[in-house]
Amino acid sequence: MSDSEQVLTTLEAAATVEPGKTAIVKAELTAASAKIWDLDTPHVYRLRAEWVADGKSVAVRDVDFGFRWITTDGVGKDAVIRLNGRRIRIYTSISWGFWALNGLFPSPELAEKEVRVAKQFNLNALNFHRNLGKEDVLYVQDRLGLLRCLEPGGGSQAFVPASQGHQSARRYMEAKIRGMIRAFRSHPSVVHYIIQNETTLDPQSPDVAALFELMQAEDPSRTIVGNDGFVMRAPQAWAEPYSSEIHRSKGKATEEGGAGGWWVDHTGHFSDVWQDTYYNSKDDFYYRSPVKAEIVEWGEMKGAASIDNHASVLRQIRSSGGVSYDKFDHEEQLAAYEKFLDRWSFRHAFPTAEKLFLSIGRRAYESWGAVPGERPHLRRKRYCGHQRLGVDSYGEPLRPGG
């Protein structure tokens, strides 16, 4: 059914399950009138599974989903990412999960704020960086049309050698990854899984292969990236959707390629603002890549080097009850900046510390406007990222009754 509760199709499937046992029931549904989920047309549907015994409803489970297809194409020749058949460049940013007030999870207002701010920046994706996904955020992303990459945080524990003779860390991480996939695999906004950011792995390890097999058994429809960062320092292993083949690099990659099909480097400007020296010609610029046969990802491009607006954050904390896990930190830093302005006689240029924060932020935005979208020579690149979004301001909740 759609969000408007219009039923598109139904199906009954007979099944017998003995007490205390489990069973897998498979059935095929066709919804010819369903609309595609896409960034500009995020159509969301709901699948309802109801267990009926002796003519009575015993249990009901509703799951939201969307009809969409995202995959890699042309690996080894002209590698691209495609969403619903068309090529797409993914412009993303990492979100650390340091949510305002409690530091752990978002309020409905903050969940929507993160997504809306990303779209205002003209990003089309976000990453849960080193932390598990949050259902409230994915609920909004599904409905506003923003992609999301998932990462369990510390995923390499699932294949590192046993510590002190036992496998507890590995079992824990396998359960964590399996739970992450089961919880979020139906969200149309979820595009791929990252095992770990900037990790070191052995592409030939049977333990790495076993983890890929575990993940694909839970969800074969997403790309899995083993090492998200620094492939010129450590090898790569990754898998395409609906393929059991693991693409493996033969060692460390170079600027010419050799990452097994998914080339990713974490880098940034030598300064915190754009400089004309970063572009000399169409063949000589900072983010130039000759790699055509592999997906090219420029990650963590130093976009986070901008200060928080501590004055604004403290106003929001006061309006939300006056309690926050980082309230003292913001108060201390704001006081230090006010003292700095007085000590060096900068009050004429910046009457308040907030004026300084906004000025710094404006220059950061201007610099990043020059990188992903305004420079034609950069349009082949797939990724850019590293902002801290949605953690310090409020919007209106999207979820009904939120």
mmCIF file with all atom_site columns, C-alpha atoms in Angstrom, residues 172-349:
data_model
loop_
_atom_site.group_PDB
_atom_site.id
_atom_site.type_symbol
_atom_site.label_atom_id
_atom_site.label_alt_id
_atom_site.label_comp_id
_atom_site.label_asym_id
_atom_site.label_entity_id
_atom_site.label_seq_id
_atom_site.pdbx_PDB_ins_code
_atom_site.Cartn_x
_atom_site.Cartn_y
_atom_site.Cartn_z
_atom_site.occupancy
_atom_site.B_iso_or_equiv
_atom_site.pdbx_formal_charge
_atom_site.auth_seq_id
_atom_site.auth_comp_id
_atom_site.auth_asym_id
_atom_site.auth_atom_id
_atom_site.pdbx_PDB_model_num
ATOM 1   C CA . TYR A 1 172 ? 29.616 -9.312  18.530  1.00 0.00 ? 172 TYR A CA 1
ATOM 2   C CA . MET A 1 173 ? 30.453 -7.498  15.292  1.00 0.00 ? 173 MET A CA 1
ATOM 3   C CA . GLU A 1 174 ? 28.859 -10.163 13.110  1.00 0.00 ? 174 GLU A CA 1
ATOM 4   C CA . ALA A 1 175 ? 25.661 -9.829  15.145  1.00 0.00 ? 175 ALA A CA 1
ATOM 5   C CA . LYS A 1 176 ? 25.870 -6.030  14.955  1.00 0.00 ? 176 LYS A CA 1
ATOM 6   C CA . ILE A 1 177 ? 26.269 -6.033  11.170  1.00 0.00 ? 177 ILE A CA 1
ATOM 7   C CA . ARG A 1 178 ? 23.533 -8.616  10.689  1.00 0.00 ? 178 ARG A CA 1
ATOM 8   C CA . GLY A 1 179 ? 21.205 -6.573  12.895  1.00 0.00 ? 179 GLY A CA 1
ATOM 9   C CA . MET A 1 180 ? 22.036 -3.363  11.016  1.00 0.00 ? 180 MET A CA 1
ATOM 10  C CA . ILE A 1 181 ? 21.172 -4.924  7.674   1.00 0.00 ? 181 ILE A CA 1
ATOM 11  C CA . ARG A 1 182 ? 17.962 -6.531  8.887   1.00 0.00 ? 182 ARG A CA 1
ATOM 12  C CA . ALA A 1 183 ? 16.801 -3.299  10.504  1.00 0.00 ? 183 ALA A CA 1
ATOM 13  C CA . PHE A 1 184 ? 17.449 -0.993  7.536   1.00 0.00 ? 184 PHE A CA 1
ATOM 14  C CA . ARG A 1 185 ? 17.559 -3.064  4.321   1.00 0.00 ? 185 ARG A CA 1
ATOM 15  C CA . SER A 1 186 ? 14.017 -2.140  3.261   1.00 0.00 ? 186 SER A CA 1
ATOM 16  C CA . HIS A 1 187 ? 14.733 1.608   3.216   1.00 0.00 ? 187 HIS A CA 1
ATOM 17  C CA . PRO A 1 188 ? 14.976 2.810   -0.403  1.00 0.00 ? 188 PRO A CA 1
ATOM 18  C CA . SER A 1 189 ? 17.358 5.585   0.681   1.00 0.00 ? 189 SER A CA 1
ATOM 19  C CA . VAL A 1 190 ? 20.034 3.057   1.739   1.00 0.00 ? 190 VAL A CA 1
ATOM 20  C CA . VAL A 1 191 ? 22.485 2.594   -1.147  1.00 0.00 ? 191 VAL A CA 1
ATOM 21  C CA . HIS A 1 192 ? 25.486 0.652   0.145   1.00 0.00 ? 192 HIS A CA 1
ATOM 22  C CA . TYR A 1 193 ? 27.189 -0.829  3.193   1.00 0.00 ? 193 TYR A CA 1
ATOM 23  C CA . ILE A 1 194 ? 30.676 0.128   4.391   1.00 0.00 ? 194 ILE A CA 1
ATOM 24  C CA . ILE A 1 195 ? 32.457 -2.441  6.547   1.00 0.00 ? 195 ILE A CA 1
ATOM 25  C CA . GLN A 1 196 ? 34.874 0.080   8.031   1.00 0.00 ? 196 GLN A CA 1
ATOM 26  C CA . ASN A 1 197 ? 36.253 3.525   7.396   1.00 0.00 ? 197 ASN A CA 1
ATOM 27  C CA . GLU A 1 198 ? 40.003 3.615   6.692   1.00 0.00 ? 198 GLU A CA 1
ATOM 28  C CA . THR A 1 199 ? 40.617 0.009   7.647   1.00 0.00 ? 199 THR A CA 1
ATOM 29  C CA . THR A 1 200 ? 43.316 -2.501  6.770   1.00 0.00 ? 200 THR A CA 1
ATOM 30  C CA . LEU A 1 201 ? 42.172 -5.833  5.380   1.00 0.00 ? 201 LEU A CA 1
ATOM 31  C CA . ASP A 1 202 ? 43.556 -8.853  3.550   1.00 0.00 ? 202 ASP A CA 1
ATOM 32  C CA . PRO A 1 203 ? 41.521 -9.292  0.354   1.00 0.00 ? 203 PRO A CA 1
ATOM 33  C CA . GLN A 1 204 ? 42.428 -12.990 0.251   1.00 0.00 ? 204 GLN A CA 1
ATOM 34  C CA . SER A 1 205 ? 41.403 -13.690 3.844   1.00 0.00 ? 205 SER A CA 1
ATOM 35  C CA . PRO A 1 206 ? 38.699 -16.370 4.212   1.00 0.00 ? 206 PRO A CA 1
ATOM 36  C CA . ASP A 1 207 ? 37.361 -14.380 7.165   1.00 0.00 ? 207 ASP A CA 1
ATOM 37  C CA . VAL A 1 208 ? 36.781 -11.348 4.923   1.00 0.00 ? 208 VAL A CA 1
ATOM 38  C CA . ALA A 1 209 ? 35.039 -13.594 2.388   1.00 0.00 ? 209 ALA A CA 1
ATOM 39  C CA . ALA A 1 210 ? 32.877 -15.077 5.148   1.00 0.00 ? 210 ALA A CA 1
ATOM 40  C CA . LEU A 1 211 ? 31.752 -11.610 6.237   1.00 0.00 ? 211 LEU A CA 1
ATOM 41  C CA . PHE A 1 212 ? 30.797 -10.667 2.673   1.00 0.00 ? 212 PHE A CA 1
ATOM 42  C CA . GLU A 1 213 ? 28.831 -13.915 2.414   1.00 0.00 ? 213 GLU A CA 1
ATOM 43  C CA . LEU A 1 214 ? 27.038 -13.173 5.689   1.00 0.00 ? 214 LEU A CA 1
ATOM 44  C CA . MET A 1 215 ? 26.086 -9.684  4.537   1.00 0.00 ? 215 MET A CA 1
ATOM 45  C CA . GLN A 1 216 ? 24.924 -10.758 1.090   1.00 0.00 ? 216 GLN A CA 1
ATOM 46  C CA . ALA A 1 217 ? 22.794 -13.508 2.605   1.00 0.00 ? 217 ALA A CA 1
ATOM 47  C CA . GLU A 1 218 ? 20.903 -10.793 4.487   1.00 0.00 ? 218 GLU A CA 1
ATOM 48  C CA . ASP A 1 219 ? 20.769 -8.333  1.572   1.00 0.00 ? 219 ASP A CA 1
ATOM 49  C CA . PRO A 1 220 ? 22.176 -9.072  -1.898  1.00 0.00 ? 220 PRO A CA 1
ATOM 50  C CA . SER A 1 221 ? 20.879 -5.803  -3.373  1.00 0.00 ? 221 SER A CA 1
ATOM 51  C CA . ARG A 1 222 ? 23.525 -3.360  -2.106  1.00 0.00 ? 222 ARG A CA 1
ATOM 52  C CA . THR A 1 223 ? 27.157 -2.654  -2.845  1.00 0.00 ? 223 THR A CA 1
ATOM 53  C CA . ILE A 1 224 ? 29.507 -3.649  -0.009  1.00 0.00 ? 224 ILE A CA 1
ATOM 54  C CA . VAL A 1 225 ? 32.731 -1.636  0.403   1.00 0.00 ? 225 VAL A CA 1
ATOM 55  C CA . GLY A 1 226 ? 35.367 -3.231  2.618   1.00 0.00 ? 226 GLY A CA 1
ATOM 56  C CA . ASN A 1 227 ? 37.876 -0.383  2.971   1.00 0.00 ? 227 ASN A CA 1
ATOM 57  C CA . ASP A 1 228 ? 36.394 3.098   2.694   1.00 0.00 ? 228 ASP A CA 1
ATOM 58  C CA . GLY A 1 229 ? 39.526 5.179   2.462   1.00 0.00 ? 229 GLY A CA 1
ATOM 59  C CA . PHE A 1 230 ? 43.262 5.262   1.731   1.00 0.00 ? 230 PHE A CA 1
ATOM 60  C CA . VAL A 1 231 ? 43.486 2.468   -0.859  1.00 0.00 ? 231 VAL A CA 1
ATOM 61  C CA . MET A 1 232 ? 47.002 3.700   -1.617  1.00 0.00 ? 232 MET A CA 1
ATOM 62  C CA . ARG A 1 233 ? 47.939 2.633   1.917   1.00 0.00 ? 233 ARG A CA 1
ATOM 63  C CA . ALA A 1 234 ? 45.895 -0.562  2.302   1.00 0.00 ? 234 ALA A CA 1
ATOM 64  C CA . PRO A 1 235 ? 44.236 -3.099  -0.037  1.00 0.00 ? 235 PRO A CA 1
ATOM 65  C CA . GLN A 1 236 ? 40.589 -3.084  -1.107  1.00 0.00 ? 236 GLN A CA 1
ATOM 66  C CA . ALA A 1 237 ? 37.802 -5.660  -1.275  1.00 0.00 ? 237 ALA A CA 1
ATOM 67  C CA . TRP A 1 238 ? 34.256 -4.912  -2.381  1.00 0.00 ? 238 TRP A CA 1
ATOM 68  C CA . ALA A 1 239 ? 31.222 -6.495  -4.035  1.00 0.00 ? 239 ALA A CA 1
ATOM 69  C CA . GLU A 1 240 ? 28.581 -5.299  -6.478  1.00 0.00 ? 240 GLU A CA 1
ATOM 70  C CA . PRO A 1 241 ? 24.844 -5.824  -5.945  1.00 0.00 ? 241 PRO A CA 1
ATOM 71  C CA . TYR A 1 242 ? 23.500 -9.267  -6.843  1.00 0.00 ? 242 TYR A CA 1
ATOM 72  C CA . SER A 1 243 ? 26.978 -10.669 -7.389  1.00 0.00 ? 243 SER A CA 1
ATOM 73  C CA . SER A 1 244 ? 28.813 -13.125 -5.164  1.00 0.00 ? 244 SER A CA 1
ATOM 74  C CA . GLU A 1 245 ? 32.145 -12.110 -6.700  1.00 0.00 ? 245 GLU A CA 1
ATOM 75  C CA . ILE A 1 246 ? 34.420 -10.155 -4.381  1.00 0.00 ? 246 ILE A CA 1
ATOM 76  C CA . HIS A 1 247 ? 36.539 -7.636  -6.266  1.00 0.00 ? 247 HIS A CA 1
ATOM 77  C CA . ARG A 1 248 ? 40.017 -7.657  -4.745  1.00 0.00 ? 248 ARG A CA 1
ATOM 78  C CA . SER A 1 249 ? 42.988 -5.388  -5.248  1.00 0.00 ? 249 SER A CA 1
ATOM 79  C CA . LYS A 1 250 ? 46.382 -7.032  -5.623  1.00 0.00 ? 250 LYS A CA 1
ATOM 80  C CA . GLY A 1 251 ? 47.944 -4.737  -3.069  1.00 0.00 ? 251 GLY A CA 1
ATOM 81  C CA . LYS A 1 252 ? 48.081 -1.023  -2.497  1.00 0.00 ? 252 LYS A CA 1
ATOM 82  C CA . ALA A 1 253 ? 46.611 1.113   -5.268  1.00 0.00 ? 253 ALA A CA 1
ATOM 83  C CA . THR A 1 254 ? 48.315 4.043   -6.977  1.00 0.00 ? 254 THR A CA 1
ATOM 84  C CA . GLU A 1 255 ? 47.054 7.280   -8.494  1.00 0.00 ? 255 GLU A CA 1
ATOM 85  C CA . GLU A 1 256 ? 46.681 5.313   -11.736 1.00 0.00 ? 256 GLU A CA 1
ATOM 86  C CA . GLY A 1 257 ? 44.273 2.796   -10.188 1.00 0.00 ? 257 GLY A CA 1
ATOM 87  C CA . GLY A 1 258 ? 44.695 -0.764  -8.967  1.00 0.00 ? 258 GLY A CA 1
ATOM 88  C CA . ALA A 1 259 ? 42.021 -0.740  -6.241  1.00 0.00 ? 259 ALA A CA 1
ATOM 89  C CA . GLY A 1 260 ? 40.086 -3.670  -7.649  1.00 0.00 ? 260 GLY A CA 1
ATOM 90  C CA . GLY A 1 261 ? 37.351 -1.448  -9.040  1.00 0.00 ? 261 GLY A CA 1
ATOM 91  C CA . TRP A 1 262 ? 36.574 0.879   -6.098  1.00 0.00 ? 262 TRP A CA 1
ATOM 92  C CA . TRP A 1 263 ? 39.271 3.552   -5.747  1.00 0.00 ? 263 TRP A CA 1
ATOM 93  C CA . VAL A 1 264 ? 38.869 5.785   -2.707  1.00 0.00 ? 264 VAL A CA 1
ATOM 94  C CA . ASP A 1 265 ? 41.239 8.247   -1.107  1.00 0.00 ? 265 ASP A CA 1
ATOM 95  C CA . HIS A 1 266 ? 40.682 10.539  1.859   1.00 0.00 ? 266 HIS A CA 1
ATOM 96  C CA . THR A 1 267 ? 42.262 13.897  1.241   1.00 0.00 ? 267 THR A CA 1
ATOM 97  C CA . GLY A 1 268 ? 41.677 17.598  1.408   1.00 0.00 ? 268 GLY A CA 1
ATOM 98  C CA . HIS A 1 269 ? 42.950 21.022  0.433   1.00 0.00 ? 269 HIS A CA 1
ATOM 99  C CA . PHE A 1 270 ? 46.280 22.155  1.789   1.00 0.00 ? 270 PHE A CA 1
ATOM 100 C CA . SER A 1 271 ? 44.361 25.105  3.197   1.00 0.00 ? 271 SER A CA 1
ATOM 101 C CA . ASP A 1 272 ? 40.858 25.420  4.582   1.00 0.00 ? 272 ASP A CA 1
ATOM 102 C CA . VAL A 1 273 ? 39.662 27.569  1.677   1.00 0.00 ? 273 VAL A CA 1
ATOM 103 C CA . TRP A 1 274 ? 39.733 27.210  -2.089  1.00 0.00 ? 274 TRP A CA 1
ATOM 104 C CA . GLN A 1 275 ? 42.827 28.631  -3.779  1.00 0.00 ? 275 GLN A CA 1
ATOM 105 C CA . ASP A 1 276 ? 43.366 29.179  -7.489  1.00 0.00 ? 276 ASP A CA 1
ATOM 106 C CA . THR A 1 277 ? 46.547 27.088  -7.310  1.00 0.00 ? 277 THR A CA 1
ATOM 107 C CA . TYR A 1 278 ? 44.332 24.017  -7.012  1.00 0.00 ? 278 TYR A CA 1
ATOM 108 C CA . TYR A 1 279 ? 43.421 24.395  -10.691 1.00 0.00 ? 279 TYR A CA 1
ATOM 109 C CA . ASN A 1 280 ? 46.043 25.120  -13.337 1.00 0.00 ? 280 ASN A CA 1
ATOM 110 C CA . SER A 1 281 ? 44.520 23.535  -16.453 1.00 0.00 ? 281 SER A CA 1
ATOM 111 C CA . LYS A 1 282 ? 42.106 20.813  -17.531 1.00 0.00 ? 282 LYS A CA 1
ATOM 112 C CA . ASP A 1 283 ? 44.942 18.305  -17.126 1.00 0.00 ? 283 ASP A CA 1
ATOM 113 C CA . ASP A 1 284 ? 46.439 19.724  -13.935 1.00 0.00 ? 284 ASP A CA 1
ATOM 114 C CA . PHE A 1 285 ? 44.141 20.216  -10.969 1.00 0.00 ? 285 PHE A CA 1
ATOM 115 C CA . TYR A 1 286 ? 43.948 19.006  -7.405  1.00 0.00 ? 286 TYR A CA 1
ATOM 116 C CA . TYR A 1 287 ? 41.264 16.338  -7.748  1.00 0.00 ? 287 TYR A CA 1
ATOM 117 C CA . ARG A 1 288 ? 42.219 15.095  -11.183 1.00 0.00 ? 288 ARG A CA 1
ATOM 118 C CA . SER A 1 289 ? 42.063 11.325  -11.642 1.00 0.00 ? 289 SER A CA 1
ATOM 119 C CA . PRO A 1 290 ? 43.068 9.357   -14.747 1.00 0.00 ? 290 PRO A CA 1
ATOM 120 C CA . VAL A 1 291 ? 41.208 6.307   -13.410 1.00 0.00 ? 291 VAL A CA 1
ATOM 121 C CA . LYS A 1 292 ? 38.316 5.361   -15.681 1.00 0.00 ? 292 LYS A CA 1
ATOM 122 C CA . ALA A 1 293 ? 37.866 1.640   -15.092 1.00 0.00 ? 293 ALA A CA 1
ATOM 123 C CA . GLU A 1 294 ? 37.117 2.031   -11.379 1.00 0.00 ? 294 GLU A CA 1
ATOM 124 C CA . ILE A 1 295 ? 34.609 3.917   -9.284  1.00 0.00 ? 295 ILE A CA 1
ATOM 125 C CA . VAL A 1 296 ? 36.519 6.986   -8.063  1.00 0.00 ? 296 VAL A CA 1
ATOM 126 C CA . GLU A 1 297 ? 35.696 8.278   -4.592  1.00 0.00 ? 297 GLU A CA 1
ATOM 127 C CA . TRP A 1 298 ? 37.226 11.396  -3.102  1.00 0.00 ? 298 TRP A CA 1
ATOM 128 C CA . GLY A 1 299 ? 36.254 11.124  0.547   1.00 0.00 ? 299 GLY A CA 1
ATOM 129 C CA . GLU A 1 300 ? 36.754 13.262  3.652   1.00 0.00 ? 300 GLU A CA 1
ATOM 130 C CA . MET A 1 301 ? 37.873 16.263  1.654   1.00 0.00 ? 301 MET A CA 1
ATOM 131 C CA . LYS A 1 302 ? 38.465 18.423  4.747   1.00 0.00 ? 302 LYS A CA 1
ATOM 132 C CA . GLY A 1 303 ? 35.062 20.056  4.657   1.00 0.00 ? 303 GLY A CA 1
ATOM 133 C CA . ALA A 1 304 ? 34.650 19.843  8.434   1.00 0.00 ? 304 ALA A CA 1
ATOM 134 C CA . ALA A 1 305 ? 37.231 22.492  9.219   1.00 0.00 ? 305 ALA A CA 1
ATOM 135 C CA . SER A 1 306 ? 34.650 25.083  10.263  1.00 0.00 ? 306 SER A CA 1
ATOM 136 C CA . ILE A 1 307 ? 33.769 26.102  13.767  1.00 0.00 ? 307 ILE A CA 1
ATOM 137 C CA . ASP A 1 308 ? 30.429 25.522  15.498  1.00 0.00 ? 308 ASP A CA 1
ATOM 138 C CA . ASN A 1 309 ? 28.222 28.539  16.096  1.00 0.00 ? 309 ASN A CA 1
ATOM 139 C CA . HIS A 1 310 ? 28.424 28.190  19.871  1.00 0.00 ? 310 HIS A CA 1
ATOM 140 C CA . ALA A 1 311 ? 26.107 31.139  20.522  1.00 0.00 ? 311 ALA A CA 1
ATOM 141 C CA . SER A 1 312 ? 23.357 29.610  18.380  1.00 0.00 ? 312 SER A CA 1
ATOM 142 C CA . VAL A 1 313 ? 23.854 26.176  19.930  1.00 0.00 ? 313 VAL A CA 1
ATOM 143 C CA . LEU A 1 314 ? 23.475 27.579  23.450  1.00 0.00 ? 314 LEU A CA 1
ATOM 144 C CA . ARG A 1 315 ? 20.276 29.403  22.490  1.00 0.00 ? 315 ARG A CA 1
ATOM 145 C CA . GLN A 1 316 ? 18.838 26.158  21.214  1.00 0.00 ? 316 GLN A CA 1
ATOM 146 C CA . ILE A 1 317 ? 19.882 24.308  24.356  1.00 0.00 ? 317 ILE A CA 1
ATOM 147 C CA . ARG A 1 318 ? 18.145 26.917  26.505  1.00 0.00 ? 318 ARG A CA 1
ATOM 148 C CA . SER A 1 319 ? 14.982 26.695  24.399  1.00 0.00 ? 319 SER A CA 1
ATOM 149 C CA . SER A 1 320 ? 14.999 22.895  24.795  1.00 0.00 ? 320 SER A CA 1
ATOM 150 C CA . GLY A 1 321 ? 15.117 22.744  28.583  1.00 0.00 ? 321 GLY A CA 1
ATOM 151 C CA . GLY A 1 322 ? 18.627 24.008  29.239  1.00 0.00 ? 322 GLY A CA 1
ATOM 152 C CA . VAL A 1 323 ? 20.302 20.591  29.479  1.00 0.00 ? 323 VAL A CA 1
ATOM 153 C CA . SER A 1 324 ? 22.776 19.092  27.009  1.00 0.00 ? 324 SER A CA 1
ATOM 154 C CA . TYR A 1 325 ? 25.713 16.721  27.251  1.00 0.00 ? 325 TYR A CA 1
ATOM 155 C CA . ASP A 1 326 ? 28.030 19.329  25.701  1.00 0.00 ? 326 ASP A CA 1
ATOM 156 C CA . LYS A 1 327 ? 26.575 22.520  27.181  1.00 0.00 ? 327 LYS A CA 1
ATOM 157 C CA . PHE A 1 328 ? 29.654 23.271  29.300  1.00 0.00 ? 328 PHE A CA 1
ATOM 158 C CA . ASP A 1 329 ? 31.969 22.800  26.293  1.00 0.00 ? 329 ASP A CA 1
ATOM 159 C CA . HIS A 1 330 ? 30.014 25.333  24.230  1.00 0.00 ? 330 HIS A CA 1
ATOM 160 C CA . GLU A 1 331 ? 29.926 27.838  27.110  1.00 0.00 ? 331 GLU A CA 1
ATOM 161 C CA . GLU A 1 332 ? 33.663 27.523  27.660  1.00 0.00 ? 332 GLU A CA 1
ATOM 162 C CA . GLN A 1 333 ? 34.536 27.939  23.984  1.00 0.00 ? 333 GLN A CA 1
ATOM 163 C CA . LEU A 1 334 ? 32.176 30.884  23.504  1.00 0.00 ? 334 LEU A CA 1
ATOM 164 C CA . ALA A 1 335 ? 33.739 32.669  26.486  1.00 0.00 ? 335 ALA A CA 1
ATOM 165 C CA . ALA A 1 336 ? 37.232 32.024  25.102  1.00 0.00 ? 336 ALA A CA 1
ATOM 166 C CA . TYR A 1 337 ? 36.323 33.546  21.737  1.00 0.00 ? 337 TYR A CA 1
ATOM 167 C CA . GLU A 1 338 ? 34.767 36.616  23.348  1.00 0.00 ? 338 GLU A CA 1
ATOM 168 C CA . LYS A 1 339 ? 37.965 37.069  25.347  1.00 0.00 ? 339 LYS A CA 1
ATOM 169 C CA . PHE A 1 340 ? 40.038 36.627  22.173  1.00 0.00 ? 340 PHE A CA 1
ATOM 170 C CA . LEU A 1 341 ? 38.129 39.421  20.379  1.00 0.00 ? 341 LEU A CA 1
ATOM 171 C CA . ASP A 1 342 ? 38.770 41.810  23.278  1.00 0.00 ? 342 ASP A CA 1
ATOM 172 C CA . ARG A 1 343 ? 42.421 40.913  23.702  1.00 0.00 ? 343 ARG A CA 1
ATOM 173 C CA . TRP A 1 344 ? 43.322 41.584  20.076  1.00 0.00 ? 344 TRP A CA 1
ATOM 174 C CA . SER A 1 345 ? 40.902 44.495  19.516  1.00 0.00 ? 345 SER A CA 1
ATOM 175 C CA . PHE A 1 346 ? 38.822 42.707  16.878  1.00 0.00 ? 346 PHE A CA 1
ATOM 176 C CA . ARG A 1 347 ? 35.473 44.018  18.128  1.00 0.00 ? 347 ARG A CA 1
ATOM 177 C CA . HIS A 1 348 ? 35.232 46.558  15.316  1.00 0.00 ? 348 HIS A CA 1
ATOM 178 C CA . ALA A 1 349 ? 35.290 43.778  12.716  1.00 0.00 ? 349 ALA A CA 1
#
